[in-house]
PDB file of C-alpha atoms in Angstrom:
ATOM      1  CA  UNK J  18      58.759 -81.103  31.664  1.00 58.00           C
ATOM      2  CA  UNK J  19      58.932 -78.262  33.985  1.00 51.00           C
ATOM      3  CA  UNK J  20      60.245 -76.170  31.001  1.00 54.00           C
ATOM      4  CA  UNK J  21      57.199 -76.873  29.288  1.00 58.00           C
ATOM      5  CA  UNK J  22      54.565 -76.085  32.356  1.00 50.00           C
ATOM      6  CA  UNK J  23      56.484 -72.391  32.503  1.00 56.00           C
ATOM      7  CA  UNK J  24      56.022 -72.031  28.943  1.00 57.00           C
ATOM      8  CA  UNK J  25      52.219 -73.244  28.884  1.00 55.00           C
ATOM      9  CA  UNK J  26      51.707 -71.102  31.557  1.00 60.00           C
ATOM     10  CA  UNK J  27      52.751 -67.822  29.994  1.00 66.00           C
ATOM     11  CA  UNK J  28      51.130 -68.368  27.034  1.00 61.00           C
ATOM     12  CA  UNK J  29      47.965 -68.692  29.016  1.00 59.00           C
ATOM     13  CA  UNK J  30      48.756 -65.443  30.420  1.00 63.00           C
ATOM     14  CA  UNK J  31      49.580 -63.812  26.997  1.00 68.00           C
ATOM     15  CA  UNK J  32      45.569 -64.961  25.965  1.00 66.00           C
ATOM     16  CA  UNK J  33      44.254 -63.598  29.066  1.00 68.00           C
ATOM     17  CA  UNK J  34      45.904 -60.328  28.468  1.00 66.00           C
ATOM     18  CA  UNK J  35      45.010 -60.302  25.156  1.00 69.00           C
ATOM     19  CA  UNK J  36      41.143 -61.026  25.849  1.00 64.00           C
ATOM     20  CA  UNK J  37      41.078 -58.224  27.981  1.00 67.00           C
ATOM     21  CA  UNK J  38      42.410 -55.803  25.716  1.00 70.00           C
ATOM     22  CA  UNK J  39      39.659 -56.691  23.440  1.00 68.00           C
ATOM     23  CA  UNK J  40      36.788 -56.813  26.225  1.00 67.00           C
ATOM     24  CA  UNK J  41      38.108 -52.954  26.802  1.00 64.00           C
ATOM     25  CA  UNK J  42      38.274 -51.978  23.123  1.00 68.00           C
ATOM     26  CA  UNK J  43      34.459 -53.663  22.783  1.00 59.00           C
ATOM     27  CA  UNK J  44      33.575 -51.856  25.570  1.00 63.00           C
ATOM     28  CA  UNK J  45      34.772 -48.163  24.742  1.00 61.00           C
ATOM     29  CA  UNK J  46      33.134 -48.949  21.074  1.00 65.00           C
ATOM     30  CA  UNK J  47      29.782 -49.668  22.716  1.00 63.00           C
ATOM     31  CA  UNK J  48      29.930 -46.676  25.104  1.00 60.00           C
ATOM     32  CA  UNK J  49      30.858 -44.251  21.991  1.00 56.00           C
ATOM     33  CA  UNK J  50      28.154 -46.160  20.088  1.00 56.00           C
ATOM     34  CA  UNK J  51      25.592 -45.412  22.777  1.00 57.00           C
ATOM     35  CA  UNK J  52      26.581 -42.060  23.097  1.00 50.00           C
ATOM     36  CA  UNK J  53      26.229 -41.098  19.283  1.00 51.00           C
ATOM     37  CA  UNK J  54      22.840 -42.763  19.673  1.00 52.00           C
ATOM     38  CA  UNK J  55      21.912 -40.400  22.400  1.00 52.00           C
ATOM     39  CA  UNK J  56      23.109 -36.962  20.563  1.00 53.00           C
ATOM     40  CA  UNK J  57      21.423 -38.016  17.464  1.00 56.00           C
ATOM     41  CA  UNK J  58      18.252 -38.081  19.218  1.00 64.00           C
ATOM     42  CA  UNK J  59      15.305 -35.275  20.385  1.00 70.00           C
ATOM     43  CA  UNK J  60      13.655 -35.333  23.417  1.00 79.00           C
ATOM     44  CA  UNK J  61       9.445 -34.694  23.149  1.00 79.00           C
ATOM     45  CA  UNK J  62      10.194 -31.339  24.688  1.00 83.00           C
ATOM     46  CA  UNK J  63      13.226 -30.071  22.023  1.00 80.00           C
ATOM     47  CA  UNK J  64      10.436 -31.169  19.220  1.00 82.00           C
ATOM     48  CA  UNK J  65       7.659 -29.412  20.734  1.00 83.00           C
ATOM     49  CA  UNK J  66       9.629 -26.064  21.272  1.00 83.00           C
ATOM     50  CA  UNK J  67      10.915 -26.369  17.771  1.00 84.00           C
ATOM     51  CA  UNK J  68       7.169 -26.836  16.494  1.00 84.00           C
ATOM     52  CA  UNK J  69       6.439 -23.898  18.514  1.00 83.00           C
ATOM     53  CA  UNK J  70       9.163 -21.894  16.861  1.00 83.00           C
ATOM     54  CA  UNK J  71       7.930 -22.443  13.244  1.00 82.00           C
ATOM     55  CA  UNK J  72       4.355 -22.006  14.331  1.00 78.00           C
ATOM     56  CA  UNK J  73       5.069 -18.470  15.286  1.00 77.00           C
ATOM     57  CA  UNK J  74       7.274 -17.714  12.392  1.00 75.00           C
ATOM     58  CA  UNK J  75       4.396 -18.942  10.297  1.00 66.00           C
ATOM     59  CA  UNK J  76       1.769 -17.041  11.867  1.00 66.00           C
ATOM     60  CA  UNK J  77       3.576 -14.049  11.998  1.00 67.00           C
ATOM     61  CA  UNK J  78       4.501 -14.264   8.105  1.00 57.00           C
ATOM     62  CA  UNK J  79       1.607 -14.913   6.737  1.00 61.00           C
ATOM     63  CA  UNK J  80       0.161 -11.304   7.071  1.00 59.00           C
ATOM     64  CA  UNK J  81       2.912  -9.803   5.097  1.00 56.00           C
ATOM     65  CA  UNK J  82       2.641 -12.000   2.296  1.00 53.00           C
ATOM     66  CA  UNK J  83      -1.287 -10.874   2.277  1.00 55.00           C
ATOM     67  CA  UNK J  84      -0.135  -7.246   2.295  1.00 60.00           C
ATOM     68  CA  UNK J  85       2.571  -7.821   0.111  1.00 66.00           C
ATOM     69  CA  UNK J  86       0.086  -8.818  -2.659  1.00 83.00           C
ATOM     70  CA  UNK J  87      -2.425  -6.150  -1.514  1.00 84.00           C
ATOM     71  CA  UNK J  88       0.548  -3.336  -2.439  1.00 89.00           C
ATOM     72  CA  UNK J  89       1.209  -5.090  -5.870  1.00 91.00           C
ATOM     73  CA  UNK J  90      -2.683  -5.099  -6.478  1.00 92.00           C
ATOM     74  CA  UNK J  91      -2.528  -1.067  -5.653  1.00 94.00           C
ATOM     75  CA  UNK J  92       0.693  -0.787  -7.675  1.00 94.00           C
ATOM     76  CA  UNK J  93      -1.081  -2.438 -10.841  1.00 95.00           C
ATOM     77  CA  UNK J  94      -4.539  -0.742 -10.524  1.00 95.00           C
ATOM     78  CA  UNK J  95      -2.140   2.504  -9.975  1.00 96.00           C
ATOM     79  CA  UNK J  96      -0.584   1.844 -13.475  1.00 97.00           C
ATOM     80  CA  UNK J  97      -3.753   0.195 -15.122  1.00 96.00           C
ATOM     81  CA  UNK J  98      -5.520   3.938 -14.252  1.00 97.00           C
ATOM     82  CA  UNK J  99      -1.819   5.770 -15.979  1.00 96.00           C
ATOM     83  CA  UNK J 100      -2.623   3.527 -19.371  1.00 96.00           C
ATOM     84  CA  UNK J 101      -6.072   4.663 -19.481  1.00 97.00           C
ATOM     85  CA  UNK J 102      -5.275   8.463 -19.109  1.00 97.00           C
ATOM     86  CA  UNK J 103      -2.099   8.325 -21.464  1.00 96.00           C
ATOM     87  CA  UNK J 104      -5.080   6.192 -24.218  1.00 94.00           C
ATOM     88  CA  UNK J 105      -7.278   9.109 -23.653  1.00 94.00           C
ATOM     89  CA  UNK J 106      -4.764  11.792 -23.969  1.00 93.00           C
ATOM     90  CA  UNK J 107      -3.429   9.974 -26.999  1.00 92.00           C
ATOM     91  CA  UNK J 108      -6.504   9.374 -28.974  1.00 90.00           C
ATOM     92  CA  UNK J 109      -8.013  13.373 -28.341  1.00 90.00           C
ATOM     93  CA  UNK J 110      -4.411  14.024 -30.130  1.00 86.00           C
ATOM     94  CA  UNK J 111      -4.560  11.734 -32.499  1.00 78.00           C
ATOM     95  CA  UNK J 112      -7.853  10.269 -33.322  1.00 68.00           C
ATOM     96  CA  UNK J 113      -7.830   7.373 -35.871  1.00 64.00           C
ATOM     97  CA  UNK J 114     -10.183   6.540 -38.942  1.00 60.00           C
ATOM     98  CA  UNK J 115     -12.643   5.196 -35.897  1.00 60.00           C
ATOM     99  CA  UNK J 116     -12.676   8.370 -33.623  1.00 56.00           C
ATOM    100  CA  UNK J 117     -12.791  10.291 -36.162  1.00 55.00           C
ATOM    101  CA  UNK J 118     -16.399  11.406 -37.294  1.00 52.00           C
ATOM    102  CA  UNK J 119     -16.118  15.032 -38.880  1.00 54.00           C
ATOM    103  CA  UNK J 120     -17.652  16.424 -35.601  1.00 59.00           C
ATOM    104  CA  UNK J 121     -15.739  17.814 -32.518  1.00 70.00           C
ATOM    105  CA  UNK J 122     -14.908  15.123 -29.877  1.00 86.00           C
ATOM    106  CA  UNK J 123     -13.672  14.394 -26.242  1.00 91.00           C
ATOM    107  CA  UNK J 124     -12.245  11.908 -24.932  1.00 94.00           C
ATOM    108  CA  UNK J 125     -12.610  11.343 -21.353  1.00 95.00           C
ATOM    109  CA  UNK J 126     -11.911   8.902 -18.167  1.00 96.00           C
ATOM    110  CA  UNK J 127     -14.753   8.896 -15.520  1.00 96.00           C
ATOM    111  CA  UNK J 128     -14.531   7.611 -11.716  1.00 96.00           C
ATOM    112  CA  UNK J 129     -17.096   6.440  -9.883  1.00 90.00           C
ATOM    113  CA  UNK J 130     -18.959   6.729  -7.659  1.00 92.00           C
ATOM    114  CA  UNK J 131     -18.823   9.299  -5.281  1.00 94.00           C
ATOM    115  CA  UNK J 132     -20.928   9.785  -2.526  1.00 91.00           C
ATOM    116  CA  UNK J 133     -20.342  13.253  -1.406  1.00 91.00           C
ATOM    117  CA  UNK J 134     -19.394  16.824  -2.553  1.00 92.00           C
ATOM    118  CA  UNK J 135     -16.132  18.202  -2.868  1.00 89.00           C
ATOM    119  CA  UNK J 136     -14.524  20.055   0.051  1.00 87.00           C
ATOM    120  CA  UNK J 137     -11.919  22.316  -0.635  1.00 80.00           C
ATOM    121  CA  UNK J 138     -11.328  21.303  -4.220  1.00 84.00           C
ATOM    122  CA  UNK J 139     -10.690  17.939  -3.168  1.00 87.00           C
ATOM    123  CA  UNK J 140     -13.279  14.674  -3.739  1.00 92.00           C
ATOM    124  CA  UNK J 141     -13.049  11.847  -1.158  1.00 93.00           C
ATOM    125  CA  UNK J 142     -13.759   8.571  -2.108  1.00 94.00           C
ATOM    126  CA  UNK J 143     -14.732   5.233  -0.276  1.00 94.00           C
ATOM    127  CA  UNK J 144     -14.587   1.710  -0.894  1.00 93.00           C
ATOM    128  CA  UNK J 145     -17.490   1.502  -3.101  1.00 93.00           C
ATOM    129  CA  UNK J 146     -15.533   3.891  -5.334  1.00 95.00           C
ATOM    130  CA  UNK J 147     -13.860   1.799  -8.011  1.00 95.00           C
ATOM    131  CA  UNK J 148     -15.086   2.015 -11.543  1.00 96.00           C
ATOM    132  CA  UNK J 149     -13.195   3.642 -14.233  1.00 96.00           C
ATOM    133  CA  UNK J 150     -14.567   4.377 -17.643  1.00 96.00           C
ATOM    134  CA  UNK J 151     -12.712   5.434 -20.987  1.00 96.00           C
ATOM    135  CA  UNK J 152     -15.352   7.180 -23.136  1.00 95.00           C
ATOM    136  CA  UNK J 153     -15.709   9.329 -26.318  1.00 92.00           C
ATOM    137  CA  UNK J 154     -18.824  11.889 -27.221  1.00 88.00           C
ATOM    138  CA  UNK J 155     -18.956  15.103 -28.629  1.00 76.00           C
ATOM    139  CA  UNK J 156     -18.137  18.717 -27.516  1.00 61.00           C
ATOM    140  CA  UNK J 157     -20.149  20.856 -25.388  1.00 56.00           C
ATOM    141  CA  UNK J 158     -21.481  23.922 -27.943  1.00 50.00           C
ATOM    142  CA  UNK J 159     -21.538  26.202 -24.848  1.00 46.00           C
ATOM    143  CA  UNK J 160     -21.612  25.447 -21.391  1.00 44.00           C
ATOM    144  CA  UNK J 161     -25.297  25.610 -21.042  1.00 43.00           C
ATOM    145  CA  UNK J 162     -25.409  22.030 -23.512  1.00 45.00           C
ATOM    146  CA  UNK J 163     -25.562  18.762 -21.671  1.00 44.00           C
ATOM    147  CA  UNK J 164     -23.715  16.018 -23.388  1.00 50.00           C
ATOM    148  CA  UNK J 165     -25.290  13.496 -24.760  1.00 54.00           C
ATOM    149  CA  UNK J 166     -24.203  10.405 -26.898  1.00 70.00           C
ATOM    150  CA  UNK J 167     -21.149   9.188 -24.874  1.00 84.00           C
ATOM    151  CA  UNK J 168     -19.844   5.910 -25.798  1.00 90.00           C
ATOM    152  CA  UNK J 169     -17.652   3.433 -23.544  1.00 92.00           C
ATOM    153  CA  UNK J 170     -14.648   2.215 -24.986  1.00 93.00           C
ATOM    154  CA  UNK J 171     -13.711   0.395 -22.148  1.00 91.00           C
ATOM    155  CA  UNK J 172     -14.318   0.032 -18.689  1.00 94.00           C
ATOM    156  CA  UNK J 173     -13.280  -1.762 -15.444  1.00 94.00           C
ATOM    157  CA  UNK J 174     -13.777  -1.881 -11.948  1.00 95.00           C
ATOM    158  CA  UNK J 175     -11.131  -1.951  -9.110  1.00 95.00           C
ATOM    159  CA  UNK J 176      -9.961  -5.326  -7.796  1.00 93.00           C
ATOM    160  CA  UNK J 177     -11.566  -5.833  -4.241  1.00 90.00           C
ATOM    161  CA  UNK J 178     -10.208  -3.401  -1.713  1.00 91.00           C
ATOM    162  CA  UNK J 179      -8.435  -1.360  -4.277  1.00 94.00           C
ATOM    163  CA  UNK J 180     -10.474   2.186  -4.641  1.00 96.00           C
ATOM    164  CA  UNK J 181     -10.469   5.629  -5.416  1.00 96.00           C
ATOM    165  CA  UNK J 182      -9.493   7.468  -2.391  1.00 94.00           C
ATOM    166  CA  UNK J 183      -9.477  11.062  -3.617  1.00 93.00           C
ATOM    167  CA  UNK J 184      -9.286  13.566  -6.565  1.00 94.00           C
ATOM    168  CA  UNK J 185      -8.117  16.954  -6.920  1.00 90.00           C
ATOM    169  CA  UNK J 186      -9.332  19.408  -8.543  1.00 89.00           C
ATOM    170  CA  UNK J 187     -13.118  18.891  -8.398  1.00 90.00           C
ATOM    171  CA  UNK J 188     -16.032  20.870  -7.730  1.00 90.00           C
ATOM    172  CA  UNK J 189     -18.448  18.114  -7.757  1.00 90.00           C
ATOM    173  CA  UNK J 190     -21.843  18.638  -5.585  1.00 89.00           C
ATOM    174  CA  UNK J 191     -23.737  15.698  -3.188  1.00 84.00           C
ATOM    175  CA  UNK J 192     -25.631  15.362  -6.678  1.00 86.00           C
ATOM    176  CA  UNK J 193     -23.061  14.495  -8.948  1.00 88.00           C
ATOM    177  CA  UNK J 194     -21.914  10.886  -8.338  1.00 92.00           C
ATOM    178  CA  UNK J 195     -18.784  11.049 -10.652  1.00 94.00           C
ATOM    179  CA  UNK J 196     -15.581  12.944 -11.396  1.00 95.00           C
ATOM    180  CA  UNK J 197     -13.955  13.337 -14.677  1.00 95.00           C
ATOM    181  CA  UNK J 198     -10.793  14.053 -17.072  1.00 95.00           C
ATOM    182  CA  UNK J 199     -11.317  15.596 -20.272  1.00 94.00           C
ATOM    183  CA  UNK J 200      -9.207  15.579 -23.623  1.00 94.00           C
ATOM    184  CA  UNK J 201     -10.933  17.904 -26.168  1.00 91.00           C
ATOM    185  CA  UNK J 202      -9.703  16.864 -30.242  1.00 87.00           C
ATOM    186  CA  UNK J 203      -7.669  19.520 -31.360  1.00 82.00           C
ATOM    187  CA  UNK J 204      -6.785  21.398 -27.944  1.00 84.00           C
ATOM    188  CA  UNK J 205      -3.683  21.538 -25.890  1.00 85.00           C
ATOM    189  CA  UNK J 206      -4.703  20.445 -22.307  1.00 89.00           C
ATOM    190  CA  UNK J 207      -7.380  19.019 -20.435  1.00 94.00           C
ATOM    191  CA  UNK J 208     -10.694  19.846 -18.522  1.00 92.00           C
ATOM    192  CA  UNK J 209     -11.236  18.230 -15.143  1.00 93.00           C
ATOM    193  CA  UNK J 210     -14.032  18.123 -12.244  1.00 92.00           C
ATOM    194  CA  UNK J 211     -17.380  17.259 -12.297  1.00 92.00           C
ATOM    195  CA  UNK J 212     -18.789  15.134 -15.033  1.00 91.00           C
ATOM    196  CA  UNK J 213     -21.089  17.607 -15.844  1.00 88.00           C
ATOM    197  CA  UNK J 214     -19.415  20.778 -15.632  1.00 88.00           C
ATOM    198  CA  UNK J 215     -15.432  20.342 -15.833  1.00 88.00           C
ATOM    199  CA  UNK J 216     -14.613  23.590 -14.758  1.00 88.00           C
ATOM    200  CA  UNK J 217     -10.934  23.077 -14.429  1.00 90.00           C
ATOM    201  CA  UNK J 218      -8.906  23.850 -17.208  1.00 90.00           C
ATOM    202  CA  UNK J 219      -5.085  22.856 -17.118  1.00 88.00           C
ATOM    203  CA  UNK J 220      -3.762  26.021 -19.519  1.00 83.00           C
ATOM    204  CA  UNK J 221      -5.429  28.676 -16.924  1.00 77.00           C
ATOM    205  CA  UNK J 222      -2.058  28.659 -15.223  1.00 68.00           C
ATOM    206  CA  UNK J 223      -2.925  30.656 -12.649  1.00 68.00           C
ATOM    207  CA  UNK J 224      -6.679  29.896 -11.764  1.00 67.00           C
ATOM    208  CA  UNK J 225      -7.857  30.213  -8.174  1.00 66.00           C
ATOM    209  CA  UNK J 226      -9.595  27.316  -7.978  1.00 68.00           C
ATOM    210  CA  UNK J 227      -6.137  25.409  -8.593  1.00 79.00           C
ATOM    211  CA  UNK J 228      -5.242  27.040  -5.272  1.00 74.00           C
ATOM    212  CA  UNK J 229      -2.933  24.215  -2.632  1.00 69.00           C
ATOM    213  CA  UNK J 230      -0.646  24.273   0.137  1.00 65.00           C
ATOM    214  CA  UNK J 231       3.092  23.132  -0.528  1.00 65.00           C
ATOM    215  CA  UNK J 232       6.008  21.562   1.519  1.00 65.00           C
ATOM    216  CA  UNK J 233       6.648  24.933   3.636  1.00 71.00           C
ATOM    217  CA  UNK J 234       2.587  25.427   4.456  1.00 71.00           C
ATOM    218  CA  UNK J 235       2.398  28.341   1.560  1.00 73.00           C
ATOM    219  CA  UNK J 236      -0.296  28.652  -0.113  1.00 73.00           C
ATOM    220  CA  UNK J 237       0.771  28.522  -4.329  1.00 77.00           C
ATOM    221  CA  UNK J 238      -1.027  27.166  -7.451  1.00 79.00           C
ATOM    222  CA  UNK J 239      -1.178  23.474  -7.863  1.00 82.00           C
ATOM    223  CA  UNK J 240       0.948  21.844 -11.173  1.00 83.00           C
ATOM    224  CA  UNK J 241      -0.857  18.670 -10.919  1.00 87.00           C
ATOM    225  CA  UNK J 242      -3.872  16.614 -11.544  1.00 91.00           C
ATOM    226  CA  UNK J 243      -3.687  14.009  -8.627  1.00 92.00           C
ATOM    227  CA  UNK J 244      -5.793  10.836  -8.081  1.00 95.00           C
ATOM    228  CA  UNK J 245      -4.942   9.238  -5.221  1.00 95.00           C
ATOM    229  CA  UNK J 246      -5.704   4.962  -5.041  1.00 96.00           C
ATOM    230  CA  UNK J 247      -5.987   3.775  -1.299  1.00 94.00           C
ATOM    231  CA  UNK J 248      -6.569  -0.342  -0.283  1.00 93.00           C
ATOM    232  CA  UNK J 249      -8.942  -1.260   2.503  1.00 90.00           C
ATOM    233  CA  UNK J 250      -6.388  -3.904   4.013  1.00 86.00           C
ATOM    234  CA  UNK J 251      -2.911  -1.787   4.125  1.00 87.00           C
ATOM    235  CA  UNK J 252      -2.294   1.956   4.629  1.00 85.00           C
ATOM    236  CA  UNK J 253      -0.590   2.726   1.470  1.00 89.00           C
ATOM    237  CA  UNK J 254      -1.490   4.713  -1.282  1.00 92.00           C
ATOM    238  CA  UNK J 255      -0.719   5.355  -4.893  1.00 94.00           C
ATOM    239  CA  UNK J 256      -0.858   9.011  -6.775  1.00 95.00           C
ATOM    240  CA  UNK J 257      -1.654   9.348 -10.415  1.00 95.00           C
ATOM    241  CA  UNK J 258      -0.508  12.844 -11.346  1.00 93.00           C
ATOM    242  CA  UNK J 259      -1.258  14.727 -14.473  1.00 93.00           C
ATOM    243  CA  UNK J 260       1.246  17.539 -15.402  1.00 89.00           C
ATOM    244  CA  UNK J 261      -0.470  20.491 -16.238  1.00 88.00           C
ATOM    245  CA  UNK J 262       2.520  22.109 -18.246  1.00 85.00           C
ATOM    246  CA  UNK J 263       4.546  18.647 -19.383  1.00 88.00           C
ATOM    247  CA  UNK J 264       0.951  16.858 -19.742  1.00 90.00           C
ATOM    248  CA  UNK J 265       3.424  14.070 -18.330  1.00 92.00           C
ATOM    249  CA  UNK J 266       1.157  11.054 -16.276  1.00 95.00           C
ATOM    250  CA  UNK J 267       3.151   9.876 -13.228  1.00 93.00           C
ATOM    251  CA  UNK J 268       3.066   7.249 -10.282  1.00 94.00           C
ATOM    252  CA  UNK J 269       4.289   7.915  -7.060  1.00 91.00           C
ATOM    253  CA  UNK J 270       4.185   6.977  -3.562  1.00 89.00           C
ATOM    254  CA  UNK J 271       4.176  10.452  -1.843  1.00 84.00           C
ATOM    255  CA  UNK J 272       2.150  12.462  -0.402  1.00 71.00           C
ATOM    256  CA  UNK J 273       0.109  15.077  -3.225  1.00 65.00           C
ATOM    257  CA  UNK J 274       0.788  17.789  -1.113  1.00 58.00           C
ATOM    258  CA  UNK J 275       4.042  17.684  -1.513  1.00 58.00           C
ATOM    259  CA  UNK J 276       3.673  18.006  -5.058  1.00 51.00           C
ATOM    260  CA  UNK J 277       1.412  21.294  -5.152  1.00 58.00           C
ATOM    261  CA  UNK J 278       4.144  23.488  -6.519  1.00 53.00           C
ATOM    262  CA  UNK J 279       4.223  26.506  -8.208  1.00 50.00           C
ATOM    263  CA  UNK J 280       3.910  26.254 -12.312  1.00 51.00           C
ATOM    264  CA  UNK J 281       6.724  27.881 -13.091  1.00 49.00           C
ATOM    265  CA  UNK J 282       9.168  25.900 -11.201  1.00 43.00           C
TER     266      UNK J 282
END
């Protein structure tokens, strides 16, 4: 009998350690438990500073994806203004059964329009400055002819903010609104300035009036026809250049100045 009390009585002990093991394993679960619960969770402040965070990253973004389509807009008004030179150029080469007429033609681009005269050779233009006009008529007889009869074959105006911030050469007056390129059937070259009186003619090499400044502040002879786009809403700019001995039409993102070289480089 007293065998039997001893053995009852560890066994009791044996469920009592037992329970306890498993009240401290529950426990230590529930504490880990609680803790994961905690880590996995944000405070009001941590979500308002991360708000904050991607507010600011938003605002400040948002301006360069505006700009970033303003300088594709310039880019594609840039090359839209190349095609329309290079048609021009083409069709004064070689006219088709439409162009052709049995009479002498041009074939010209005019820009528009400009408010002011020419200073130094060079035409500034503003915001309002934006149309560009492909157009054929006939040759001047002498310089003392106006022209008449010019058709459009195809016009367009700048997309908003996109305009034509300067030409070179002109010698346009406070009278003469618009500026002009001029591809003559049957001749090597083209006329440029005023629309009225193109003056400047790209195989006079060596013409005074094609006078400009290069890298090292000399003065030289300018090699190139530029037309310079500018935007409203970012700084940069676009040049259209004109080769007066390769006749080649360019794009580029530098200054003209820098591109007033002599013609027989």
């Amino acid at each position: 009998m007293l065998l039997r009390l001893i053995n009852l009585g560890e066994l009791l002990k044996e469920r009592e350690i037992s329970l306890s093991r498993r009240r401290l394993e529950y426990q230590k679960s529930s504490t880990i438990k609680s803790l994961a619960g905690r880590r996995g969770a944000y405070s009001l402040i941590e979500l308002l500073v991360v708000i904050a965070v991607i507010t600011v990253i938003g605002i400040t973004s948002i301006p360069n994806l505006f700009n970033r389509n303003d300088r594709l807009l310039l880019d594609s008004s840039a090359n839209q203004l190349r095609q329309v030179i290079i048609e021009a150029s083409t069709r004064a080469k070689a006219p088709d059964k439409n162009d052709s007429s049995g009479s002498p033609q041009v074939f010209q681009v005019s820009f528009g329009k400009f408010s002011t005269a020419a200073i130094n050779g060079i035409e500034n233009g503003e915001v309002t400055t934006n149309s560009i006009t492909l157009e054929r008529g006939m040759t001047q007889c002498d310089t003392g002819d106006l022209q008449g009869g010019f058709t459009t074959l195809r016009s367009f105006t700048l997309p908003r903010g996109i305009y034509i911030s300067s030409f070179y050469p002109s010698n346009q007056t406070s009278s003469d609104d618009k500026a002009v390129l001029r591809f003559a059937v049957g001749e090597n070259g083209f006329s440029c300035g005023s629309y009225n009186n193109s003056v400047f003619k790209s195989g006079q090499l060596f013409l005074a009036s094609w006078s400009g400044i290069n890298k090292a502040s000399e003065a030289t002879v300018a090699r190139y026809l530029v037309i310079a786009l500018g935007s409203q809403k970012v700084g940069d700019k676009r040049y259209v250049t004109l080769d007066r001995v390769t006749h080649q039409v360019a794009i580029t993102r530098s200054n003209p100045q820098s591109y007033f070289t002599p013609v027989v480089d």
